[in-house]
Tab-separated table of C-alpha atoms and ligand atoms in Angstrom:
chain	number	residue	atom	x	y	z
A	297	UNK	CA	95.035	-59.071	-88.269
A	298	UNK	CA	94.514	-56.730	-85.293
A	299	UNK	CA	91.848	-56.858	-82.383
A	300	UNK	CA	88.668	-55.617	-82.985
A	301	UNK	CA	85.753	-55.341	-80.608
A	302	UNK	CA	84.749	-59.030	-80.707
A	303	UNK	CA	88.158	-60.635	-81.121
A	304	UNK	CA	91.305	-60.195	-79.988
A	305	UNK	CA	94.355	-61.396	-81.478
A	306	UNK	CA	97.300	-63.475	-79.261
A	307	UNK	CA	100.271	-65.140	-79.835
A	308	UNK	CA	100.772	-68.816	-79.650
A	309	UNK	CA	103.170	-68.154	-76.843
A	310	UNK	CA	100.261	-65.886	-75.264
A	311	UNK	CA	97.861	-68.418	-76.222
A	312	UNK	CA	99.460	-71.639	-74.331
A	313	UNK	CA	100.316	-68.817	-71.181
A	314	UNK	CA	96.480	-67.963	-70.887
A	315	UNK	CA	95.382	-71.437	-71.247
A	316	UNK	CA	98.157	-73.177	-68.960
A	317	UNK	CA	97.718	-70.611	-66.658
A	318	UNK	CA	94.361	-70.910	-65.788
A	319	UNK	CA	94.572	-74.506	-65.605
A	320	UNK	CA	97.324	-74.617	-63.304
A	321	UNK	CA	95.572	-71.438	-60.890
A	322	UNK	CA	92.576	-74.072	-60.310
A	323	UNK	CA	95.284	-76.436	-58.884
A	324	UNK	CA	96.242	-78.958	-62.121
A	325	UNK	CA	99.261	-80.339	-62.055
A	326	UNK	CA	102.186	-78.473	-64.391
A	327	UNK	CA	102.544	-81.654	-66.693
A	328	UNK	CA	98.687	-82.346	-67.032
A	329	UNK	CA	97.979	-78.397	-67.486
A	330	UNK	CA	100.779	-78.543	-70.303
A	331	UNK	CA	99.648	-81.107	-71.991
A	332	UNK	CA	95.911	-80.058	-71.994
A	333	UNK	CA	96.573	-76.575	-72.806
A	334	UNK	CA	98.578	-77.487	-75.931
A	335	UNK	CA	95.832	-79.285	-77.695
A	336	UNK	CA	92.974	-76.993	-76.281
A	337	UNK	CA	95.013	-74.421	-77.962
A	338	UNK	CA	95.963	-75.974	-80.907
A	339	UNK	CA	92.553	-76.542	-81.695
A	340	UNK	CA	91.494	-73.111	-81.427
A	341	UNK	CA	94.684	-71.949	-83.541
A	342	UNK	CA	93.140	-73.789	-86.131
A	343	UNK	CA	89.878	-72.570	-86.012
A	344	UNK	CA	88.208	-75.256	-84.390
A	345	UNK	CA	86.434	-73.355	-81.725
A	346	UNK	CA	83.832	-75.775	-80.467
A	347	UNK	CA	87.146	-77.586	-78.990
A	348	UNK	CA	89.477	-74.597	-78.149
A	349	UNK	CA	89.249	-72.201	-75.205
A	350	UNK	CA	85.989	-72.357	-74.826
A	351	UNK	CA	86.160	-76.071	-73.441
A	352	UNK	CA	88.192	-74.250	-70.800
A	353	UNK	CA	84.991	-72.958	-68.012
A	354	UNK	CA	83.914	-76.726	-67.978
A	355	UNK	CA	87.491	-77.970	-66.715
A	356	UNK	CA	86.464	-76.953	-63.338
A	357	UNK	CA	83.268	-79.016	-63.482
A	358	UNK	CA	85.614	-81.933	-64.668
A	359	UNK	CA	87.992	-81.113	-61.843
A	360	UNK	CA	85.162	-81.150	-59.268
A	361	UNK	CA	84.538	-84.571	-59.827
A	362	UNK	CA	84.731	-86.769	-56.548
A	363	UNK	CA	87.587	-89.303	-58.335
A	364	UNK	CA	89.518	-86.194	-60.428
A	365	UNK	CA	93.434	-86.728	-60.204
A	366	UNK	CA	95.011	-83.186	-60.074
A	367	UNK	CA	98.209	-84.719	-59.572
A	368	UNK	CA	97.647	-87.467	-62.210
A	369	UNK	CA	100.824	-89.120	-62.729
A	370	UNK	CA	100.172	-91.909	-65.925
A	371	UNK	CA	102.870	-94.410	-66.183
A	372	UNK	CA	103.567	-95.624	-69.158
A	373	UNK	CA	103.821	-100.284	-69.814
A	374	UNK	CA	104.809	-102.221	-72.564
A	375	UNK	CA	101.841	-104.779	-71.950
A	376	UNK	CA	103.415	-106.772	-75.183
A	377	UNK	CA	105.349	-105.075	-77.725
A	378	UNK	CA	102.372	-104.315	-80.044
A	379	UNK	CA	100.571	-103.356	-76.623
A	380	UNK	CA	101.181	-100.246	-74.981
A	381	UNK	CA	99.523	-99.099	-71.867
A	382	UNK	CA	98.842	-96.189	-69.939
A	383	UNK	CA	96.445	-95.545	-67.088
A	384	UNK	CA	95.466	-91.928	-66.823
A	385	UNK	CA	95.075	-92.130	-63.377
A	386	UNK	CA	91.592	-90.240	-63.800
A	387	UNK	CA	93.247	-86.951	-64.970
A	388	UNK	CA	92.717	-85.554	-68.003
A	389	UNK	CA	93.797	-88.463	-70.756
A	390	UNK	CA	96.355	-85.265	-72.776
A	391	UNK	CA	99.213	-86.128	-70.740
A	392	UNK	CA	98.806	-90.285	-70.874
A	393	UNK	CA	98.845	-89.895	-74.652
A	394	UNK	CA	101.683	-87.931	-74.748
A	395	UNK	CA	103.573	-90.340	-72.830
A	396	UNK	CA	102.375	-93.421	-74.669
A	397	UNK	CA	102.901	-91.698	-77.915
A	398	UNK	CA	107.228	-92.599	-78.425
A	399	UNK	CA	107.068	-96.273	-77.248
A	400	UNK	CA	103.620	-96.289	-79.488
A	401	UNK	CA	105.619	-94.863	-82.665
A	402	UNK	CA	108.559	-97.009	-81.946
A	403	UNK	CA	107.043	-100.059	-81.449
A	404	UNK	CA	104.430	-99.337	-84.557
A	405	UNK	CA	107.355	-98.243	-86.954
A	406	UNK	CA	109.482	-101.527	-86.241
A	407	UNK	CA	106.408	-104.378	-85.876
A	408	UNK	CA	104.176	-102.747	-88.593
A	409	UNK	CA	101.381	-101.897	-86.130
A	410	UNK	CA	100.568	-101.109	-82.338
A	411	UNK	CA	98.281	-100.129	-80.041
A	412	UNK	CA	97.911	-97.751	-77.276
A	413	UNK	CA	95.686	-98.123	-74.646
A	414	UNK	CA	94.615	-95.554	-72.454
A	415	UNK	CA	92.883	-96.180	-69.623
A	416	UNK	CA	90.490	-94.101	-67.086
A	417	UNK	CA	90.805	-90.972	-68.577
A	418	UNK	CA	88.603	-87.482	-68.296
A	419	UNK	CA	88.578	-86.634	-72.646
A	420	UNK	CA	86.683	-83.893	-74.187
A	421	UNK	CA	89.221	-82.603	-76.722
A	422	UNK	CA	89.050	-83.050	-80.362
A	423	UNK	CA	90.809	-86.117	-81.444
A	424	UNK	CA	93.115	-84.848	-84.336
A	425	UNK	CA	96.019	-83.726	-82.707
A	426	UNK	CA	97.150	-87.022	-81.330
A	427	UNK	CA	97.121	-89.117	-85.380
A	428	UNK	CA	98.583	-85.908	-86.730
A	429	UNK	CA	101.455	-86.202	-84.244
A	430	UNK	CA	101.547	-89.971	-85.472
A	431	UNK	CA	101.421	-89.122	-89.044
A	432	UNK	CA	104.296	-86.367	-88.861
A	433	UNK	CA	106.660	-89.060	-87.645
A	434	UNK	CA	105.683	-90.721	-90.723
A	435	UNK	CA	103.264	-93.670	-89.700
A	436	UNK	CA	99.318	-93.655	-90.015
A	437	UNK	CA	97.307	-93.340	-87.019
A	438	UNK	CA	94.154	-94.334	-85.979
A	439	UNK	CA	91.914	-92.871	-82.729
A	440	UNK	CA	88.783	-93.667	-81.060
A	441	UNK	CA	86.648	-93.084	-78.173
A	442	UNK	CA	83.244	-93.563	-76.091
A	443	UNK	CA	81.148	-91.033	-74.891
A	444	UNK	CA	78.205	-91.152	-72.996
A	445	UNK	CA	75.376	-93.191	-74.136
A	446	UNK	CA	73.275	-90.093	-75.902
A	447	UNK	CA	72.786	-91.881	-79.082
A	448	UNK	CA	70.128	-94.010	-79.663
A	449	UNK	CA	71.007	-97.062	-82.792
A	450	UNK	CA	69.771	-96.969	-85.866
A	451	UNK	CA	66.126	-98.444	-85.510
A	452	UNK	CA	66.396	-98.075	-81.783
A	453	UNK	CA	64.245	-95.654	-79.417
A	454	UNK	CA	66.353	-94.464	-76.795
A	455	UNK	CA	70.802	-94.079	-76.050
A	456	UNK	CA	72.774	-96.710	-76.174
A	457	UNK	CA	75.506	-95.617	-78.049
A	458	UNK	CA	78.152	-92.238	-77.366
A	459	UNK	CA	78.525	-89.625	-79.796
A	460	UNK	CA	81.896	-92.006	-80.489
A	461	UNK	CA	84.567	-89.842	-82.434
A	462	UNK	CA	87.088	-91.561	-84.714
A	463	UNK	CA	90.198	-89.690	-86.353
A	464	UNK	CA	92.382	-90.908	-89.177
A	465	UNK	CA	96.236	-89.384	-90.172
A	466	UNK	CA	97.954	-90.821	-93.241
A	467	UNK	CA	101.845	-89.354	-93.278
A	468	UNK	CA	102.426	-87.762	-97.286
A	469	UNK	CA	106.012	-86.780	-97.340
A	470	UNK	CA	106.066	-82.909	-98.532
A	471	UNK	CA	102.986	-82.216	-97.808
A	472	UNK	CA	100.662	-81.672	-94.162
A	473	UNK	CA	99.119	-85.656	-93.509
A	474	UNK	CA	95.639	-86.296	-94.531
A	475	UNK	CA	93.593	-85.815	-91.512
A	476	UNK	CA	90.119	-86.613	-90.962
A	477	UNK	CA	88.234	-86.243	-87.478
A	478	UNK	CA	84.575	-86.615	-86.782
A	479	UNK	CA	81.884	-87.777	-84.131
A	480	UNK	CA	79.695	-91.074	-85.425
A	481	UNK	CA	76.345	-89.365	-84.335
A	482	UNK	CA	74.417	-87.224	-87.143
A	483	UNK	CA	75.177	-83.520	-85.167
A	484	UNK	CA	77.386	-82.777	-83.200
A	485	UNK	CA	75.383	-82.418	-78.911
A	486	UNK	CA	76.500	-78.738	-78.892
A	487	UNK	CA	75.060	-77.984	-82.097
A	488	UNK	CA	71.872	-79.269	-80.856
A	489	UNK	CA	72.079	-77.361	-77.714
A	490	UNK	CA	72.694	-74.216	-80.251
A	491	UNK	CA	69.497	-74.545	-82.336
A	492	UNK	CA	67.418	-74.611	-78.664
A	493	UNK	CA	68.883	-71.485	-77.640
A	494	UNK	CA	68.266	-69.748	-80.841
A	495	UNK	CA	64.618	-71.129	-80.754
A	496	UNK	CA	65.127	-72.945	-83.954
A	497	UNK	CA	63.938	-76.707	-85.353
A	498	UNK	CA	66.886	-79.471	-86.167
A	499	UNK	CA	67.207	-81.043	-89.061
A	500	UNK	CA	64.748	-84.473	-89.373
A	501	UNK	CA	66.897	-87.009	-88.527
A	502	UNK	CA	69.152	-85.886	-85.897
A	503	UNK	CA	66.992	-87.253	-82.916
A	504	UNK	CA	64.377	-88.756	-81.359
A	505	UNK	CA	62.479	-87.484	-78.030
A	506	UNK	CA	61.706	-89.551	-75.077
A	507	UNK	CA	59.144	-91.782	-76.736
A	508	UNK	CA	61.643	-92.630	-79.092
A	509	UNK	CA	59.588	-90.935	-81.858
A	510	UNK	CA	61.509	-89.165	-84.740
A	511	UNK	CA	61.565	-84.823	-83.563
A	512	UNK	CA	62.882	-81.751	-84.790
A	513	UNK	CA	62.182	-79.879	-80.917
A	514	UNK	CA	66.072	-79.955	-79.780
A	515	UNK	CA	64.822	-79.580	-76.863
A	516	UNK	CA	62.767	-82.911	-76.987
A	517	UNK	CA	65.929	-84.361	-78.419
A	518	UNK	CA	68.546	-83.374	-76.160
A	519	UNK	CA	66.308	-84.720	-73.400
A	520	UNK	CA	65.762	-88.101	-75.653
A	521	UNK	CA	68.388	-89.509	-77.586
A	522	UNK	CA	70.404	-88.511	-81.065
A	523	UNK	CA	71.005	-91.021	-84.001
A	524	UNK	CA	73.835	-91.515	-85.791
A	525	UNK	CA	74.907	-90.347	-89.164
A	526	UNK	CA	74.606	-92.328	-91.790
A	527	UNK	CA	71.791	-94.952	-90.349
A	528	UNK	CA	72.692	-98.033	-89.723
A	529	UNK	CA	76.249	-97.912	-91.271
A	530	UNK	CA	76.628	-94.842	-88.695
A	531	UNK	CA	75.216	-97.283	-86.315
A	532	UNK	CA	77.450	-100.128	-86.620
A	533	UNK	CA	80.845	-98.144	-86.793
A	534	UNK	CA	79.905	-96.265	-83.156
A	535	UNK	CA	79.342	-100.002	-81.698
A	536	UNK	CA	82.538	-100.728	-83.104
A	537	UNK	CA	84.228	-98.038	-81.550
A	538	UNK	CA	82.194	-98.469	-78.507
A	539	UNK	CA	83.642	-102.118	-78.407
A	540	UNK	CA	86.956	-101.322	-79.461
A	541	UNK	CA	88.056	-98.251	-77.256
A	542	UNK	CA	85.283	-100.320	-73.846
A	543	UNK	CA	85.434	-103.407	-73.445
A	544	UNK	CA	88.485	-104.825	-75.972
A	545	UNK	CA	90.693	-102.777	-74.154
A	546	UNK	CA	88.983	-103.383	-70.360
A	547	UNK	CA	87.577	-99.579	-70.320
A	548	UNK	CA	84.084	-98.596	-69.613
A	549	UNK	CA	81.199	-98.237	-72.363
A	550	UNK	CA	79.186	-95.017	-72.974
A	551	UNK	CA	76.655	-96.294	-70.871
A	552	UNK	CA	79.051	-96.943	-67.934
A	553	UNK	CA	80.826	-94.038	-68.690
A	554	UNK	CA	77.432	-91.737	-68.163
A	555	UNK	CA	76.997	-93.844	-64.598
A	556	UNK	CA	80.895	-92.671	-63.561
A	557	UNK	CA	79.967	-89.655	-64.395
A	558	UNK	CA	77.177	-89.231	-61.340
A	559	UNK	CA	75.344	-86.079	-62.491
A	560	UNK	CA	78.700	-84.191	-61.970
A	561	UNK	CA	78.910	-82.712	-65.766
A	562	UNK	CA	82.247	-83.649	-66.054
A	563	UNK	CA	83.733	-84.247	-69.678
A	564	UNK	CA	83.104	-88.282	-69.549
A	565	UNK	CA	85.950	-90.597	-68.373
A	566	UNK	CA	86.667	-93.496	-70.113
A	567	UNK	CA	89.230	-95.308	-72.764
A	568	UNK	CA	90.927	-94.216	-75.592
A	569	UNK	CA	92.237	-96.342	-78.217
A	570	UNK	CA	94.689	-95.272	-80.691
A	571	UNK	CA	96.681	-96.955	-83.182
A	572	UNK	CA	99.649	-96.279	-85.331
A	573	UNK	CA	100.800	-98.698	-88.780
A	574	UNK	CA	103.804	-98.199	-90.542
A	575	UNK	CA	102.715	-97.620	-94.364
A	576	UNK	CA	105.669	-98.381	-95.742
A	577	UNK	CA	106.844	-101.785	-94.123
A	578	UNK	CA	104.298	-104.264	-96.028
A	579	UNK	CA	105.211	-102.653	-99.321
A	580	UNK	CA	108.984	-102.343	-98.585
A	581	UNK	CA	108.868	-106.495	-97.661
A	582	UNK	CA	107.344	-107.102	-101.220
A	583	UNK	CA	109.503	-104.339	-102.776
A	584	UNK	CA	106.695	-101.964	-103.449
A	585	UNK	CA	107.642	-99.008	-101.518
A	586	UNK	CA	107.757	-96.322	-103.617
A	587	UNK	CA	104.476	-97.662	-105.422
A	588	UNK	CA	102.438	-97.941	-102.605
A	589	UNK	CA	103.184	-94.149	-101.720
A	590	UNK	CA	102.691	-92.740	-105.290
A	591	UNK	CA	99.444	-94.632	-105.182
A	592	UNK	CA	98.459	-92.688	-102.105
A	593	UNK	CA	99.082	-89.831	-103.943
A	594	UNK	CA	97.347	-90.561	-106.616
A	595	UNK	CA	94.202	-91.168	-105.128
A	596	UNK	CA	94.244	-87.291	-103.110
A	597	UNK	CA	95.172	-86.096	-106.271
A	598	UNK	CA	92.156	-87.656	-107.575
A	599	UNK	CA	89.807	-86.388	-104.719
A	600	UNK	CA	91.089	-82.815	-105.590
A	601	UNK	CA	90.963	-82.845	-109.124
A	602	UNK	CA	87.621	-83.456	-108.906
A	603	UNK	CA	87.328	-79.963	-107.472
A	604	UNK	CA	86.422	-82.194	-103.719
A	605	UNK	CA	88.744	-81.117	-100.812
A	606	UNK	CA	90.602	-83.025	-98.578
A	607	UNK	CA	89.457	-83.331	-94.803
A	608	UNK	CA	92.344	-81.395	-92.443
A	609	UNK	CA	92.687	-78.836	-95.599
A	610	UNK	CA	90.459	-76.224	-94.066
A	611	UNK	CA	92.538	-76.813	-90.510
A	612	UNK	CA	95.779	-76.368	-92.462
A	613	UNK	CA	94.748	-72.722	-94.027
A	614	UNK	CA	93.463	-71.600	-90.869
A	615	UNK	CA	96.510	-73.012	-89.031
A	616	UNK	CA	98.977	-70.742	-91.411
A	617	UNK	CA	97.066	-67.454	-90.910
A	618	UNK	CA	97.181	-68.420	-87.487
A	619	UNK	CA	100.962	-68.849	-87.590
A	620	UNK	CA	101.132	-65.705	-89.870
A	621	UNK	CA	99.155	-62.856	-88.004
A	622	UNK	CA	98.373	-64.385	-84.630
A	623	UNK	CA	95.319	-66.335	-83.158
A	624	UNK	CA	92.248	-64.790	-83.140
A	625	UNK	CA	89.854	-65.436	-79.674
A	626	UNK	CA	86.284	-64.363	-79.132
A	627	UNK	CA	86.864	-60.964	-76.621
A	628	UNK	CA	83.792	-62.669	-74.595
A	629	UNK	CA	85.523	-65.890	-74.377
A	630	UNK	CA	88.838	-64.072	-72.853
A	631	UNK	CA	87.169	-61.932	-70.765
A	632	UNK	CA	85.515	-64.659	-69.395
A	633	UNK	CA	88.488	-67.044	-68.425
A	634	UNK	CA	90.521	-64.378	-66.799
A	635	UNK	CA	87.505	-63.487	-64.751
A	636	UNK	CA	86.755	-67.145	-63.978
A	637	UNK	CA	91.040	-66.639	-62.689
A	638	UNK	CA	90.891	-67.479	-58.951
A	639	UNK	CA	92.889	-64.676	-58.431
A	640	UNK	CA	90.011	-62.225	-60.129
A	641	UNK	CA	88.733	-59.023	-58.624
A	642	UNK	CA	85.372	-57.540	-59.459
A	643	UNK	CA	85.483	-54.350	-60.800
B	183	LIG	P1	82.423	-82.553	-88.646
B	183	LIG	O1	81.160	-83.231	-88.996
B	183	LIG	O2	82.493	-81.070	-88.672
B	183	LIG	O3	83.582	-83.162	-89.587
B	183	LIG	C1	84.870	-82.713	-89.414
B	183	LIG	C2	85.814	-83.481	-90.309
B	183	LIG	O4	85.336	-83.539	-91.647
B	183	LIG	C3	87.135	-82.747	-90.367
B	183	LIG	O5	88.151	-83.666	-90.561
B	183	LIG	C4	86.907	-81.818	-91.568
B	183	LIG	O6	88.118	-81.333	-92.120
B	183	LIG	C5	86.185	-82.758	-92.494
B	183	LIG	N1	85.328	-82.038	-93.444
B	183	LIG	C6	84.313	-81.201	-93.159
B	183	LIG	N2	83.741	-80.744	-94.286
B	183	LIG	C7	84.407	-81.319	-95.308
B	183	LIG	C8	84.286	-81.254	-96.718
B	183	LIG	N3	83.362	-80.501	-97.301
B	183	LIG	N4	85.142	-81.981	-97.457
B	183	LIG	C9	86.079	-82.767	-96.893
B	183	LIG	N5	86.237	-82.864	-95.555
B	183	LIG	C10	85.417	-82.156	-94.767
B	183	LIG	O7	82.952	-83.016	-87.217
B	183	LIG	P2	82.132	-83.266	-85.879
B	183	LIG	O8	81.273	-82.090	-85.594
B	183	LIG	O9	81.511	-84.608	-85.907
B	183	LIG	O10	83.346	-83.313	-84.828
B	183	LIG	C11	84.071	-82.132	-84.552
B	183	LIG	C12	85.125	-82.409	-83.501
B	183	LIG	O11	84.516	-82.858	-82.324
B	183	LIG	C13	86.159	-83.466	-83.867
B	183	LIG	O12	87.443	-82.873	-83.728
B	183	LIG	C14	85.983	-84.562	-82.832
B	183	LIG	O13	87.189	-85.179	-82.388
B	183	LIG	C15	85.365	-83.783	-81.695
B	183	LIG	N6	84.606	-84.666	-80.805
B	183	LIG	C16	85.245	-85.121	-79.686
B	183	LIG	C17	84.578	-85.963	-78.820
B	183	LIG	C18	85.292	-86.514	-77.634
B	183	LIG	O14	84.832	-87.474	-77.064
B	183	LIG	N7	86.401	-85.972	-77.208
B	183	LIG	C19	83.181	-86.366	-79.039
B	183	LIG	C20	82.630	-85.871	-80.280
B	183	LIG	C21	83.328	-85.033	-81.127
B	183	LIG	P3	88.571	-79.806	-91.740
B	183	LIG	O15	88.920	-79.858	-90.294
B	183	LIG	O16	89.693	-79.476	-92.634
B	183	LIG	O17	87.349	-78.953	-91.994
């Protein structure tokens, strides 16, 4: 691949230096800009733009809120051992997962399952990177946050709910772990935002205006509330998450989370709740192990003989063109963070 005029073409190592570097110029800390720029970037290495680079302008708005931590400094407590805590210490919620992640992989690989806890953390990134780096280290992993309450329930007339993301990572030995990672709400707000821009109707289905009446304006719906996917079942698994990832582990709800937030447009700060099981250890006890595995794999196998795909299987083939010829980035994009540089002259 080589540039052409609407993309250029970087190395990872260029990449992470752009990324970390602008983060860092607008004052983050060197372990917080780290650990965001590596899954901004790994995102965008594998072609998932609408959580790559581009999230990189609205850091500063993030930043700029009154109880931002630049200097975030999340310590890391074995609550019990299935229990693992971290408190972001309202920076960006990258670096508390990274430190959770060992003692969460230990403790999960040994007891069979654990928890990780994250607490009071600024989270806009996509949520795959964190149960792949679970399922490479051979457990299954499990992730799931709040937003802010733009989602109305199924039935309902006006937000209750967040857009609530979950991810999934099962570990298959020789081959990349099965990855899935989506939002609970029918599209995702962005998209929305997209179709008003562009002047076109959404989908039926995706929203509701201020009345609470069904509408296709994105305009109307962006200014009412979205619905989930998948009706009520949509419904009931983003109030599980927002119970699960709020309240169970003492964290604020979508609703509380949009409060925090003050008007400030910062990506929204809450809790993050991600869990790892050893998928092995049940099996192994009732001398099953190798069955339970091959069953696994029978069931993808399945899925793909079938001529379906696998969720993460798109990622993967982007990710080794990535790896092969470089990382494409949209020239506007590029040309926009280094002017946004503090540093930056005009002209
Ligand atoms: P999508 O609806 O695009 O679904 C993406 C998932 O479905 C991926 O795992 C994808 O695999 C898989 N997939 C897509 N098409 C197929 C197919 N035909 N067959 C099998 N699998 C398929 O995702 P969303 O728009 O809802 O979410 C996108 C991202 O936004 C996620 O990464 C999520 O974490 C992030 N997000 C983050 C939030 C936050 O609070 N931080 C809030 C909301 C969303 P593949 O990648 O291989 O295509």
């Amino acid at each position: 691949m080589t540039d052409n005029r609407d993309e250029i073409i970087l190395s990872w190592e260029e990449l992470l230096d752009l990324a970390h570097g602008f983060l860092t110029a607008h004052g983050l800390s060197e372990p917080q800009a780290r650990a965001l720029a590596g899954v901004l970037c790994r995102s965008e290495r594998d072609g998932g733009r609408s959580h790559g680079l581009q999230r990189l302008p609205g850091t500063l708005e993030t930043m700029a809120h009154p109880t931002f931590n630049k200097h975030a400094d999340p310590t890391v407590e074995e609550l019990t051992p299935a229990i693992i805590h971290v408190d972001a210490d309202y920076g960006f919620s990258t670096l508390a997962a990274e430190r959770g992640l060992p003692l969460l992989v230990a403790n999960a690989r040994r007891l069979g399952i654990a928890i990780l806890a994250i607490n009071n953390g600024f989270h806009s990134t996509a949520l795959w990177p964190i149960v792949e780096d679970i399922a490479v280290q051979g457990l299954a992993g499990l992730s799931m946050n709040p937003t802010h309450d733009w989602v109305a329930p199924a039935g309902g007339t006006g937000g209750a709910l967040g857009t609530n993301p979950i991810a999934f990572a099962w570990p298959r030995p020789g081959h990349p772990p099965y990855v899935f990672d989506f939002a609970t709400s029918a599209a995702a707000r962005a998209d929305i935002a997209l179709y008003r821009q562009e002047g076109r109707q959404i989908p039926s289905g995706w929203g509701l205006d201020r009345e609470g009446q069904p509408s296709t304006d994105p305009a109307a719906v962006l200014a009412g509330a979205m619905l989930p996917f998948g009706g009520h079942k949509g419904s009931a698994l983003a109030t599980m998450i927002e119970l699960l990832a709020g309240p169970f582990i003492a964290d604020r709800t979508s609703r509380q989370s949009a409060q925090f937030d003050q008007q400030a447009k910062a990506a929204p700060c809450h809790g993050e709740l991600i869990l790892a099981f050893n998928p092995t250890l049940i099996g192994a006890a009732l001398g099953k192990e190798g069955e339970s595995q091959d069953a696994a794999e029978d069931l993808f196998a399945r899925i793909e003989q079938q001529g379906a795909r696998l969720p993460g299987s798109r990622r993967y083939a982007i990710r080794e063109q990535s790896n092969a010829r470089g990382i494409p980035i949209r020239r506007a994009l590029h040309e926009k963070i280094i002017s946004m540089m503090p540093d930056a002259r005009p002209g």
